mmCIF file of C-alpha atoms in Angstrom:
data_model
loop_
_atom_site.group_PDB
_atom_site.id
_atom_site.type_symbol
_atom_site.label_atom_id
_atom_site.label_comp_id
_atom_site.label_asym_id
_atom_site.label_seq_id
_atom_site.Cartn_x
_atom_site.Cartn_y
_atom_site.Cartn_z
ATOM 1 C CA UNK A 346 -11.063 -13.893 5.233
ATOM 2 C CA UNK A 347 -13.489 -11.920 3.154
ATOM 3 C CA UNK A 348 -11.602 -8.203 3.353
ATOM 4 C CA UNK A 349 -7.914 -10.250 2.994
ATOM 5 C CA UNK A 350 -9.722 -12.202 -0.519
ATOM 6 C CA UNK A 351 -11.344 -8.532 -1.358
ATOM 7 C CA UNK A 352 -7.673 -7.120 -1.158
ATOM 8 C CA UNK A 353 -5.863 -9.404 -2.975
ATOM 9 C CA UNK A 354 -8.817 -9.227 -5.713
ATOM 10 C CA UNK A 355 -7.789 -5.109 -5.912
ATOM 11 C CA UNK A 356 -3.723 -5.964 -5.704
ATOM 12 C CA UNK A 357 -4.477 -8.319 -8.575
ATOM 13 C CA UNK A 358 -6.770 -5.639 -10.834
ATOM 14 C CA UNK A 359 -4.255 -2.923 -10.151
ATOM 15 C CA UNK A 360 -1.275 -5.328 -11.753
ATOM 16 C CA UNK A 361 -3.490 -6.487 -14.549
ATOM 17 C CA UNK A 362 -4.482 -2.916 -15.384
ATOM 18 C CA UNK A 363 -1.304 -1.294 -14.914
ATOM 19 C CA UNK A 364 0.148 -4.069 -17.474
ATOM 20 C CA UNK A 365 -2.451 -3.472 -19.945
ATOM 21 C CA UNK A 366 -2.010 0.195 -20.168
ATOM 22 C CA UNK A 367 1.767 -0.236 -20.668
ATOM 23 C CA UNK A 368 1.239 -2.206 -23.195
ATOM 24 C CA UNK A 369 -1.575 -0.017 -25.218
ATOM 25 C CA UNK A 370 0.771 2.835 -24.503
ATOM 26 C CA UNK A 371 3.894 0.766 -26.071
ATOM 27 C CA UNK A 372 1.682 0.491 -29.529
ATOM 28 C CA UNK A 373 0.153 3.927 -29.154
ATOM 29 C CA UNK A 374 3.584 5.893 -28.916
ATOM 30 C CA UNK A 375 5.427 3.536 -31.768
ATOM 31 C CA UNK A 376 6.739 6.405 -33.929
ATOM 32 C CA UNK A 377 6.243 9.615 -31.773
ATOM 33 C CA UNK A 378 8.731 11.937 -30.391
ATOM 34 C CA UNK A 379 7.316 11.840 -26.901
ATOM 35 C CA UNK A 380 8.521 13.198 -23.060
ATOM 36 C CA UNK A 381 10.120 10.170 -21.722
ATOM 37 C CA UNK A 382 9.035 9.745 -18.235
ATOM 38 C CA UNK A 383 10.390 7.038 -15.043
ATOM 39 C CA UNK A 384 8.095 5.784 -13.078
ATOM 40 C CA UNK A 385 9.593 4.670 -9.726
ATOM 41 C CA UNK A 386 6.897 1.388 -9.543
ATOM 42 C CA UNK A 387 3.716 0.105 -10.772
ATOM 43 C CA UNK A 388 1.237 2.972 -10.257
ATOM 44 C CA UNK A 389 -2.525 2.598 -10.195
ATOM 45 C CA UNK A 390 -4.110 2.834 -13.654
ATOM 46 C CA UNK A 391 -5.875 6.584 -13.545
ATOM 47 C CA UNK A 392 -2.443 7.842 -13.384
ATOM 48 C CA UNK A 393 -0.852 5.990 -16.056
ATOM 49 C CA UNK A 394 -3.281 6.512 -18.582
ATOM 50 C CA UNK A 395 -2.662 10.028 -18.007
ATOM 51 C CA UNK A 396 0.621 10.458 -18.585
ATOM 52 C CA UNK A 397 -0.007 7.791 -21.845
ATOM 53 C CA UNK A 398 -1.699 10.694 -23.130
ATOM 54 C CA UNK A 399 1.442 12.851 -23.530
ATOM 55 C CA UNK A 400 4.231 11.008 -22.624
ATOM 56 C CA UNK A 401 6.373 7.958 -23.225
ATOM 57 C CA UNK A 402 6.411 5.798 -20.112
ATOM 58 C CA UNK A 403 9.806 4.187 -18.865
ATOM 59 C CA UNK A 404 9.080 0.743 -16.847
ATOM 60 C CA UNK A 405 10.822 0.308 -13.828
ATOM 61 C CA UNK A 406 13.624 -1.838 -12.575
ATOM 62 C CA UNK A 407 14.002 -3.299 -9.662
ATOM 63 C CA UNK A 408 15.751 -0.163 -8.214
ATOM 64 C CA UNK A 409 16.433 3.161 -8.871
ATOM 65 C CA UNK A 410 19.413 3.558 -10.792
ATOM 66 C CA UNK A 411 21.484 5.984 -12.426
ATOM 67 C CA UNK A 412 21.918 4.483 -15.595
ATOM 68 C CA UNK A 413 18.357 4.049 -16.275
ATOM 69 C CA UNK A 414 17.108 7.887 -15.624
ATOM 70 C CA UNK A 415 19.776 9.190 -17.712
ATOM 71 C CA UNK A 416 17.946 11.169 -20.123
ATOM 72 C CA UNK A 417 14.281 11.277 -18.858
ATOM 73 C CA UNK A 418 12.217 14.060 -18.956
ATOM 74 C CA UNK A 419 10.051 13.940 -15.888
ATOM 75 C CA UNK A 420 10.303 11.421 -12.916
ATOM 76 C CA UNK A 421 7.278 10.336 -10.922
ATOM 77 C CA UNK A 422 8.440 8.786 -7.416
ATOM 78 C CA UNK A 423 6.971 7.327 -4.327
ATOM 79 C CA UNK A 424 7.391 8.241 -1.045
ATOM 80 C CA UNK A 425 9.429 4.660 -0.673
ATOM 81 C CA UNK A 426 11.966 6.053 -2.951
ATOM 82 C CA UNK A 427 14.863 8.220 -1.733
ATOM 83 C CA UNK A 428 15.518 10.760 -4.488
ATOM 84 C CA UNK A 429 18.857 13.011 -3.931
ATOM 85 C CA UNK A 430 20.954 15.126 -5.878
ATOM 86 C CA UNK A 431 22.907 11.535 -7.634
ATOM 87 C CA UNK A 432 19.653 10.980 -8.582
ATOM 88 C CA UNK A 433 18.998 14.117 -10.476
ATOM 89 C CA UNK A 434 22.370 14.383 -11.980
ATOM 90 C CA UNK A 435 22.379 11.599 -12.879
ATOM 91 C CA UNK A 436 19.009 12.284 -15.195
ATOM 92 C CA UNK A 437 21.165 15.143 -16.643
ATOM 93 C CA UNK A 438 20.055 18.579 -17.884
ATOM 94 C CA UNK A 439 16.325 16.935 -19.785
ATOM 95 C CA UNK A 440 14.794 16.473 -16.254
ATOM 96 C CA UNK A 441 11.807 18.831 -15.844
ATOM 97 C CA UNK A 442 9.932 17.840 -13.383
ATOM 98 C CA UNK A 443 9.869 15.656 -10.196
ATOM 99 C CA UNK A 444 6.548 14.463 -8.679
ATOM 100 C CA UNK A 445 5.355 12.478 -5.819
ATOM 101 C CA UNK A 446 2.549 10.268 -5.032
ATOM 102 C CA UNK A 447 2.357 11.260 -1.887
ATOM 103 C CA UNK A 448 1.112 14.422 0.897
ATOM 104 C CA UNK A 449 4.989 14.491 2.163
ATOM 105 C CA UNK A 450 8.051 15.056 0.403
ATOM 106 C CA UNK A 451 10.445 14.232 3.458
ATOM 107 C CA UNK A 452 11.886 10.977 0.700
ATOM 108 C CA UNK A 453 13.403 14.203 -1.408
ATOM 109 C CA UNK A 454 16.811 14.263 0.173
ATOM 110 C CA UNK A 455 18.819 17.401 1.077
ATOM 111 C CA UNK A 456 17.087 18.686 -2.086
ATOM 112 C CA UNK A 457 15.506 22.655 -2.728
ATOM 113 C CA UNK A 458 12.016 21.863 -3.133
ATOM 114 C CA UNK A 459 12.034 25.007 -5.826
ATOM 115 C CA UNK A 460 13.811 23.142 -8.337
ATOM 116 C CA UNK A 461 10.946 20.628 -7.825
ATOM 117 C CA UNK A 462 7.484 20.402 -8.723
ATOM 118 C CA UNK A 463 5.667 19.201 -5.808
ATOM 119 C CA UNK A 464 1.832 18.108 -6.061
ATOM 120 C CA UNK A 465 1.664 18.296 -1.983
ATOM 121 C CA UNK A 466 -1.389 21.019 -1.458
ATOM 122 C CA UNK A 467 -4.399 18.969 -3.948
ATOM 123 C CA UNK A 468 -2.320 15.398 -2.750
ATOM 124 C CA UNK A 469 -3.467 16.584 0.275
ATOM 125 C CA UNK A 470 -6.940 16.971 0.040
ATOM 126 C CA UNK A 471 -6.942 13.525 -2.245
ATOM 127 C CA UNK A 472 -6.167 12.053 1.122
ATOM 128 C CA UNK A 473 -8.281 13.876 3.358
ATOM 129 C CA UNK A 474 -11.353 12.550 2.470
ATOM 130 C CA UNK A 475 -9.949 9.058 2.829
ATOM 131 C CA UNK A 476 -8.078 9.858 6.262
ATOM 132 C CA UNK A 477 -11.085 11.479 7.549
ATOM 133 C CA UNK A 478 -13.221 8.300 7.163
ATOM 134 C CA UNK A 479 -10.558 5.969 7.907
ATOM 135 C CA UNK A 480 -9.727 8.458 11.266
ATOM 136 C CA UNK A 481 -12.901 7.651 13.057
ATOM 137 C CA UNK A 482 -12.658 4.040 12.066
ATOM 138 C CA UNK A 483 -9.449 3.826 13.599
ATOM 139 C CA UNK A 484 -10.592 5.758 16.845
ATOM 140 C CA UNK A 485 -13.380 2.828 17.273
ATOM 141 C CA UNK A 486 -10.776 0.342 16.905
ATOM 142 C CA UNK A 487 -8.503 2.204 20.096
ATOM 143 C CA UNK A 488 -11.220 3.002 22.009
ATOM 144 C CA UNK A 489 -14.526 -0.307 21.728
ATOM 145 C CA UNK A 490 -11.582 -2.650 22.345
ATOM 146 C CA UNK A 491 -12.038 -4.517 19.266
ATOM 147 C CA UNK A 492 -8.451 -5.490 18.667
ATOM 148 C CA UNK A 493 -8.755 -6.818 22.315
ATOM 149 C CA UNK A 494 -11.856 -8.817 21.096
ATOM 150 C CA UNK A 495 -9.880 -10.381 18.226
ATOM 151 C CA UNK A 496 -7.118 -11.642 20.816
ATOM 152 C CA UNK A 497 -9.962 -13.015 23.104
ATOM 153 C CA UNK A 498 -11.141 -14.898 20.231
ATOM 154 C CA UNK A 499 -14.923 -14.082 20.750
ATOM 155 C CA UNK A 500 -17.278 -13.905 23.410
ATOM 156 C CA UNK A 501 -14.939 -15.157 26.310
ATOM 157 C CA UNK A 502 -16.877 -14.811 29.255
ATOM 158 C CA UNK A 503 -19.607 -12.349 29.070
ATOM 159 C CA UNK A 504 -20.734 -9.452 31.503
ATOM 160 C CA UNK A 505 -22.557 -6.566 30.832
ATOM 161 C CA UNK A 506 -19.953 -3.592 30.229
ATOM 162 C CA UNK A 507 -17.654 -6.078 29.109
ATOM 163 C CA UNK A 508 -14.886 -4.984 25.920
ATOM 164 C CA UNK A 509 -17.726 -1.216 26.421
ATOM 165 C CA UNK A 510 -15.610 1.819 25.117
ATOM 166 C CA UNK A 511 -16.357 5.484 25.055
ATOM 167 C CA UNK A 512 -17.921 6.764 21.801
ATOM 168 C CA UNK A 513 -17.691 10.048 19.977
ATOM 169 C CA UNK A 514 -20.783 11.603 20.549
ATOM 170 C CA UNK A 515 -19.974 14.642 22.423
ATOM 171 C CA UNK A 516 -16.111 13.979 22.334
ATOM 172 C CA UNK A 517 -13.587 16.688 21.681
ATOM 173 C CA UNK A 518 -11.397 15.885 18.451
ATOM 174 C CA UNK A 519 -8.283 17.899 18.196
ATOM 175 C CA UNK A 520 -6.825 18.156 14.981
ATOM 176 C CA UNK A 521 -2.436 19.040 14.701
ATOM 177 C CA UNK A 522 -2.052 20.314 11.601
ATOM 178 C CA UNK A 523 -5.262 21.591 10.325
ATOM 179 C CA UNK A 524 -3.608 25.116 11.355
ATOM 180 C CA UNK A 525 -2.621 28.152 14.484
ATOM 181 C CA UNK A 526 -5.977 27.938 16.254
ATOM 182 C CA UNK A 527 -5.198 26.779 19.407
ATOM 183 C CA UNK A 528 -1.952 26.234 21.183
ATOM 184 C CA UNK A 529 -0.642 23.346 21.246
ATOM 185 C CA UNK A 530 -0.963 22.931 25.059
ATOM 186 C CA UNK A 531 -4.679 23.874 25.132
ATOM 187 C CA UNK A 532 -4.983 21.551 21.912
ATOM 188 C CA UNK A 533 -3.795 18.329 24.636
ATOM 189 C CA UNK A 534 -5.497 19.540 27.499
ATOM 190 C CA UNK A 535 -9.086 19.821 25.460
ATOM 191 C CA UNK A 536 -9.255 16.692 23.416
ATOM 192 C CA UNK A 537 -10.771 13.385 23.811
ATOM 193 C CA UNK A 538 -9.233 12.546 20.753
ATOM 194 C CA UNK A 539 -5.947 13.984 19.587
ATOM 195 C CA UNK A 540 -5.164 13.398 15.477
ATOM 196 C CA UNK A 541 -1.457 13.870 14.592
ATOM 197 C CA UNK A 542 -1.744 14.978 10.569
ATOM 198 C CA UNK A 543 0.769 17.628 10.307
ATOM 199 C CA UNK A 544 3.988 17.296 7.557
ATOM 200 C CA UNK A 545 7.329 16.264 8.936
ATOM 201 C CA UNK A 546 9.699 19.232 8.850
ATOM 202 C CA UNK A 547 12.217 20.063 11.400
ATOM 203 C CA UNK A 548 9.745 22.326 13.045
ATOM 204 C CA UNK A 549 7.183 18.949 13.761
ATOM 205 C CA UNK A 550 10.000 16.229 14.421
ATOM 206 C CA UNK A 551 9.343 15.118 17.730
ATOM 207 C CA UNK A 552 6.683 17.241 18.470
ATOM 208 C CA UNK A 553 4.756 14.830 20.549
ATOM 209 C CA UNK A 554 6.897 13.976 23.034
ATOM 210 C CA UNK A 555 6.342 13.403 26.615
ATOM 211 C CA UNK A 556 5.699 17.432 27.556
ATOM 212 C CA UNK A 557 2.619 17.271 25.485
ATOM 213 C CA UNK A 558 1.413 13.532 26.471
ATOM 214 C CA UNK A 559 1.915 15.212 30.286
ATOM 215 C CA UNK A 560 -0.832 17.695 29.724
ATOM 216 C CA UNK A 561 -3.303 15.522 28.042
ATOM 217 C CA UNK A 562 -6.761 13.693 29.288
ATOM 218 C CA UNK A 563 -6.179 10.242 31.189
ATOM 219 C CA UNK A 564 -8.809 9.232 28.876
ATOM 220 C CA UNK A 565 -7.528 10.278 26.202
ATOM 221 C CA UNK A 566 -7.113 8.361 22.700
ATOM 222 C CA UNK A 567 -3.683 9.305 20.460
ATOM 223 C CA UNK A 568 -4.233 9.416 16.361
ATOM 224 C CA UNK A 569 -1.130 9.473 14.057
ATOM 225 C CA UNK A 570 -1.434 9.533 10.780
ATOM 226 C CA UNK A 571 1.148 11.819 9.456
ATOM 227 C CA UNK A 572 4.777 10.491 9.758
ATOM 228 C CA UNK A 573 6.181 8.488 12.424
ATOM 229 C CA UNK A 574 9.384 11.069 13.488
ATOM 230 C CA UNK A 575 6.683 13.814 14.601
ATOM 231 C CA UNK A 576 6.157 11.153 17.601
ATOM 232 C CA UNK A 577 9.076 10.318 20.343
ATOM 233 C CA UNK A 578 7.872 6.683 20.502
ATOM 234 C CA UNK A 579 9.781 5.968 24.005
ATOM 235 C CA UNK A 580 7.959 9.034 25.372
ATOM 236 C CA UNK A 581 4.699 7.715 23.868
ATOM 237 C CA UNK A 582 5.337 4.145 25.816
ATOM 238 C CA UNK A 583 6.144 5.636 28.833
ATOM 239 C CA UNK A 584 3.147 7.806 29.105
ATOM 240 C CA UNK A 585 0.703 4.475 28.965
ATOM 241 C CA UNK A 586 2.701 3.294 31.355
ATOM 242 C CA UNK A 587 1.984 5.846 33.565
ATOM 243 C CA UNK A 588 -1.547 6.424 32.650
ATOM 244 C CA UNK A 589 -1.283 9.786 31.281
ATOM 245 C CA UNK A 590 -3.102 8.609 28.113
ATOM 246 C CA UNK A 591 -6.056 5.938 27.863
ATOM 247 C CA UNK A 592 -4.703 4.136 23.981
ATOM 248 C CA UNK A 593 -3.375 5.104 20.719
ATOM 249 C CA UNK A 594 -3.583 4.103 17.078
ATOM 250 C CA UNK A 595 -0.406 4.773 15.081
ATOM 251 C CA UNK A 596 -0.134 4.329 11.059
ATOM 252 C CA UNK A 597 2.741 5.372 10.975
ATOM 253 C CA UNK A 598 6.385 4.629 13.179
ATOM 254 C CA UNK A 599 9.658 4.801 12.994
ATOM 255 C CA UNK A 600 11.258 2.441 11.446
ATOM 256 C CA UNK A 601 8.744 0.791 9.092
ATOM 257 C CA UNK A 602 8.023 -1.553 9.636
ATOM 258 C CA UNK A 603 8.412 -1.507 13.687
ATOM 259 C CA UNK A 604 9.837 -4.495 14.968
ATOM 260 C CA UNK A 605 7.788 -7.140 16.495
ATOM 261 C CA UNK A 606 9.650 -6.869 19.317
ATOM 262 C CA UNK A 607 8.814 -3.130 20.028
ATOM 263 C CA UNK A 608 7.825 -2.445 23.524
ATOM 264 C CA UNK A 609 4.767 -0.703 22.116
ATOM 265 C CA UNK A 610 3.415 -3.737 20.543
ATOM 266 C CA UNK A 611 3.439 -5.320 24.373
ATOM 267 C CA UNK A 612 0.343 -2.518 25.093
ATOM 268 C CA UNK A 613 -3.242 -3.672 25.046
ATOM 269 C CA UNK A 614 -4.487 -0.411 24.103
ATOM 270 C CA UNK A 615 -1.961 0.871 21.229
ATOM 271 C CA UNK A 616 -2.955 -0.322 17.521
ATOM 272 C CA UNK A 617 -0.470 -0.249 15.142
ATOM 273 C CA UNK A 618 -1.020 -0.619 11.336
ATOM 274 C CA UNK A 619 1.052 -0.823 8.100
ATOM 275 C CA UNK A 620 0.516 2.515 6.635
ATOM 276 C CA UNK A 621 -2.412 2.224 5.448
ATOM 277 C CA UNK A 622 -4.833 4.803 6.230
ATOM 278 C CA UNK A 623 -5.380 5.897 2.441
ATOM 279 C CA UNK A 624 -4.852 2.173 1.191
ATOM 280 C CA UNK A 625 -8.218 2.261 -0.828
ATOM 281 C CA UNK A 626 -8.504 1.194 -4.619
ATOM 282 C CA UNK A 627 -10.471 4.902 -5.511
ATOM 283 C CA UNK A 628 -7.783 6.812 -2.958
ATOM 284 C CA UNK A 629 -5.060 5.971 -4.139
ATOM 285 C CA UNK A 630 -6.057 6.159 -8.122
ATOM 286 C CA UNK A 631 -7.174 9.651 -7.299
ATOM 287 C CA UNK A 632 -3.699 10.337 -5.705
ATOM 288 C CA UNK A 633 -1.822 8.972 -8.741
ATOM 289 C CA UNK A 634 -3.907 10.909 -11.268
ATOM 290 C CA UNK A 635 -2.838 14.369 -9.440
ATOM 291 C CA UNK A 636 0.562 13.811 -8.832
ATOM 292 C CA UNK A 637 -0.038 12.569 -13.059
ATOM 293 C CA UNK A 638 -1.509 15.964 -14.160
ATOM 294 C CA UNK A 639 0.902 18.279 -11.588
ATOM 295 C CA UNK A 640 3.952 16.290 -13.784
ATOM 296 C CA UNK A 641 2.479 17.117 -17.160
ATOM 297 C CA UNK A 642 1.519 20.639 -16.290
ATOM 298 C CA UNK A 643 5.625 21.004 -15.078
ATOM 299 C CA UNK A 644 6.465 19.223 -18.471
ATOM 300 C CA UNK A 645 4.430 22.199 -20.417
ATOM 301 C CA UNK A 646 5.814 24.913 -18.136
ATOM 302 C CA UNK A 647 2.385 25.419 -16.822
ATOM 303 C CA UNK A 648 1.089 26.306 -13.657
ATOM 304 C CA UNK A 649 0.012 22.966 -11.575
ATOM 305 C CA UNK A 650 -3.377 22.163 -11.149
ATOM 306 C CA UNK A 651 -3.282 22.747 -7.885
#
């Protein structure tokens, strides 16, 4: 009760704020011959007042459409928007710059990321800091059973080793994405604890599929964090079914959400969450305040900050 009152306290703030600054930068801008830029949806606050500084902020509709970018300058998106060249034409020759609030650009449809400005490299380390503490969090959630504890409703009947997991002291974490260090075979084979973070490009779709769940640890717990098409979800089910690996936490699937109905919802030891592995108040203002100054750098014609 406390954490779903704490939330809706930071929804709330983030609203409030974000409808304060438009309205400061409304009277601020009366009379000045500013960049005109779209912003997709209500941002949080450190990136607005940013781009107040320099720019005149468009509010958004509902939904994208071509009528209202006509004309803008720069157009800061979300990875929940699909942006595509009808899109872009439609903004006409003034567009400058395109930036996301978000590590993947996979939303930018059949596009050349080189007419784009892209804040993916600093986005990046915005959210590692985040995913890196939320990571291990979600690893004691897979692997002490505490989602199990939830459905038991408390102390059932107790024994000793009863809802006991394995910890991470002395526990092999492999890491796909962080770079060509191992392969990828000797990555499953090694780790305790395998942590999907790598981009989704047509190299990556798919990449866990059931020949690398094959050579991992029994015991083994299954991280993904990156984007749900790296993982072939049937493959996934059918190696807990056959025991090849221990339990899994996914943040992200394919579609979004899954359905309820989704075999892998039927498995004890799979936790499955909304997306929200960077979903804190400071991540995500730090993550719209870069993609912010990466858009007014590409307005100015100046190299990212990045």
């Amino acid at each position: 009760m406390w954490n779903s009152c704490c939330f809706t306290i930071q929804h709330k703030l983030l609203v409030a704020q974000f409808n304060t600054c438009c309205r400061l930068q409304v009277m601020n801008t009366a009379g000045r011959n500013l960049r005109k830029v779209y912003i997709t949806r209500r941002i949080p606050p450190d990136g607005l007042k940013a781009i107040q500084q320099a720019g005149r902020i468009v509010l958004p509709p509902i939904n994208i459409n071509y009528i209202s970018v006509s004309g803008i300058h720069a157009l800061y998106c979300l990875l929940t928007e699909k942006i595509d060249k009808e899109v872009l034409d439609s903004a006409g020759p003034s567009l400058k710059v395109v930036s996301t609030m978000s590590v993947g650009y996979d939303h930018w449809k059949n596009l050349k990321t080189g007419k784009l400005m892209n804040s993916e490299y600093l986005q990046y380390l915005a959210h590692l800091e985040q995913l890196l503490n939320r990571k291990p969090r979600r690893k004691m959630e897979v692997t002490r059973a505490i989602i199990n504890i939830f459905r038991f409703s408390g102390w059932g009947t107790w024994k000793p080793l009863w809802m006991c997991g394995n910890g991470l002291k002395g526990s092999t974490v492999g890491i796909l994405g962080l770079g060509r260090i191992v392969t990828l075979e000797e990555l499953a084979k090694q780790s305790d604890f395998l942590v999907v973070c790598c981009a989704l490009i047509p190299e990556t779709q798919g990449i866990c599929n059931k020949q690398l769940f094959s050579k991992m640890k029994g015991s083994a717990v299954f991280i993904n964090t990156s984007r749900g098409a790296v993982v072939n979800q049937e493959d996934l089910y059918h190696a807990f079914v056959n025991g090849q690996i221990a339990s899994a936490g996914l943040d992200v699937t394919v579609p979004e959400p899954l359905p309820t109905n989704h075999p892998l919802f039927k498995l004890k030891n799979c936790v499955i969450l909304p997306h929200i592995a960077s979903a804190t108040v400071e991540t995500w203002n730090a993550m719209a305040a870069l993609a912010a100054h990466n858009l007014l750098a590409g307005l100015k014609g100046e190299a990212m900050p990045t």
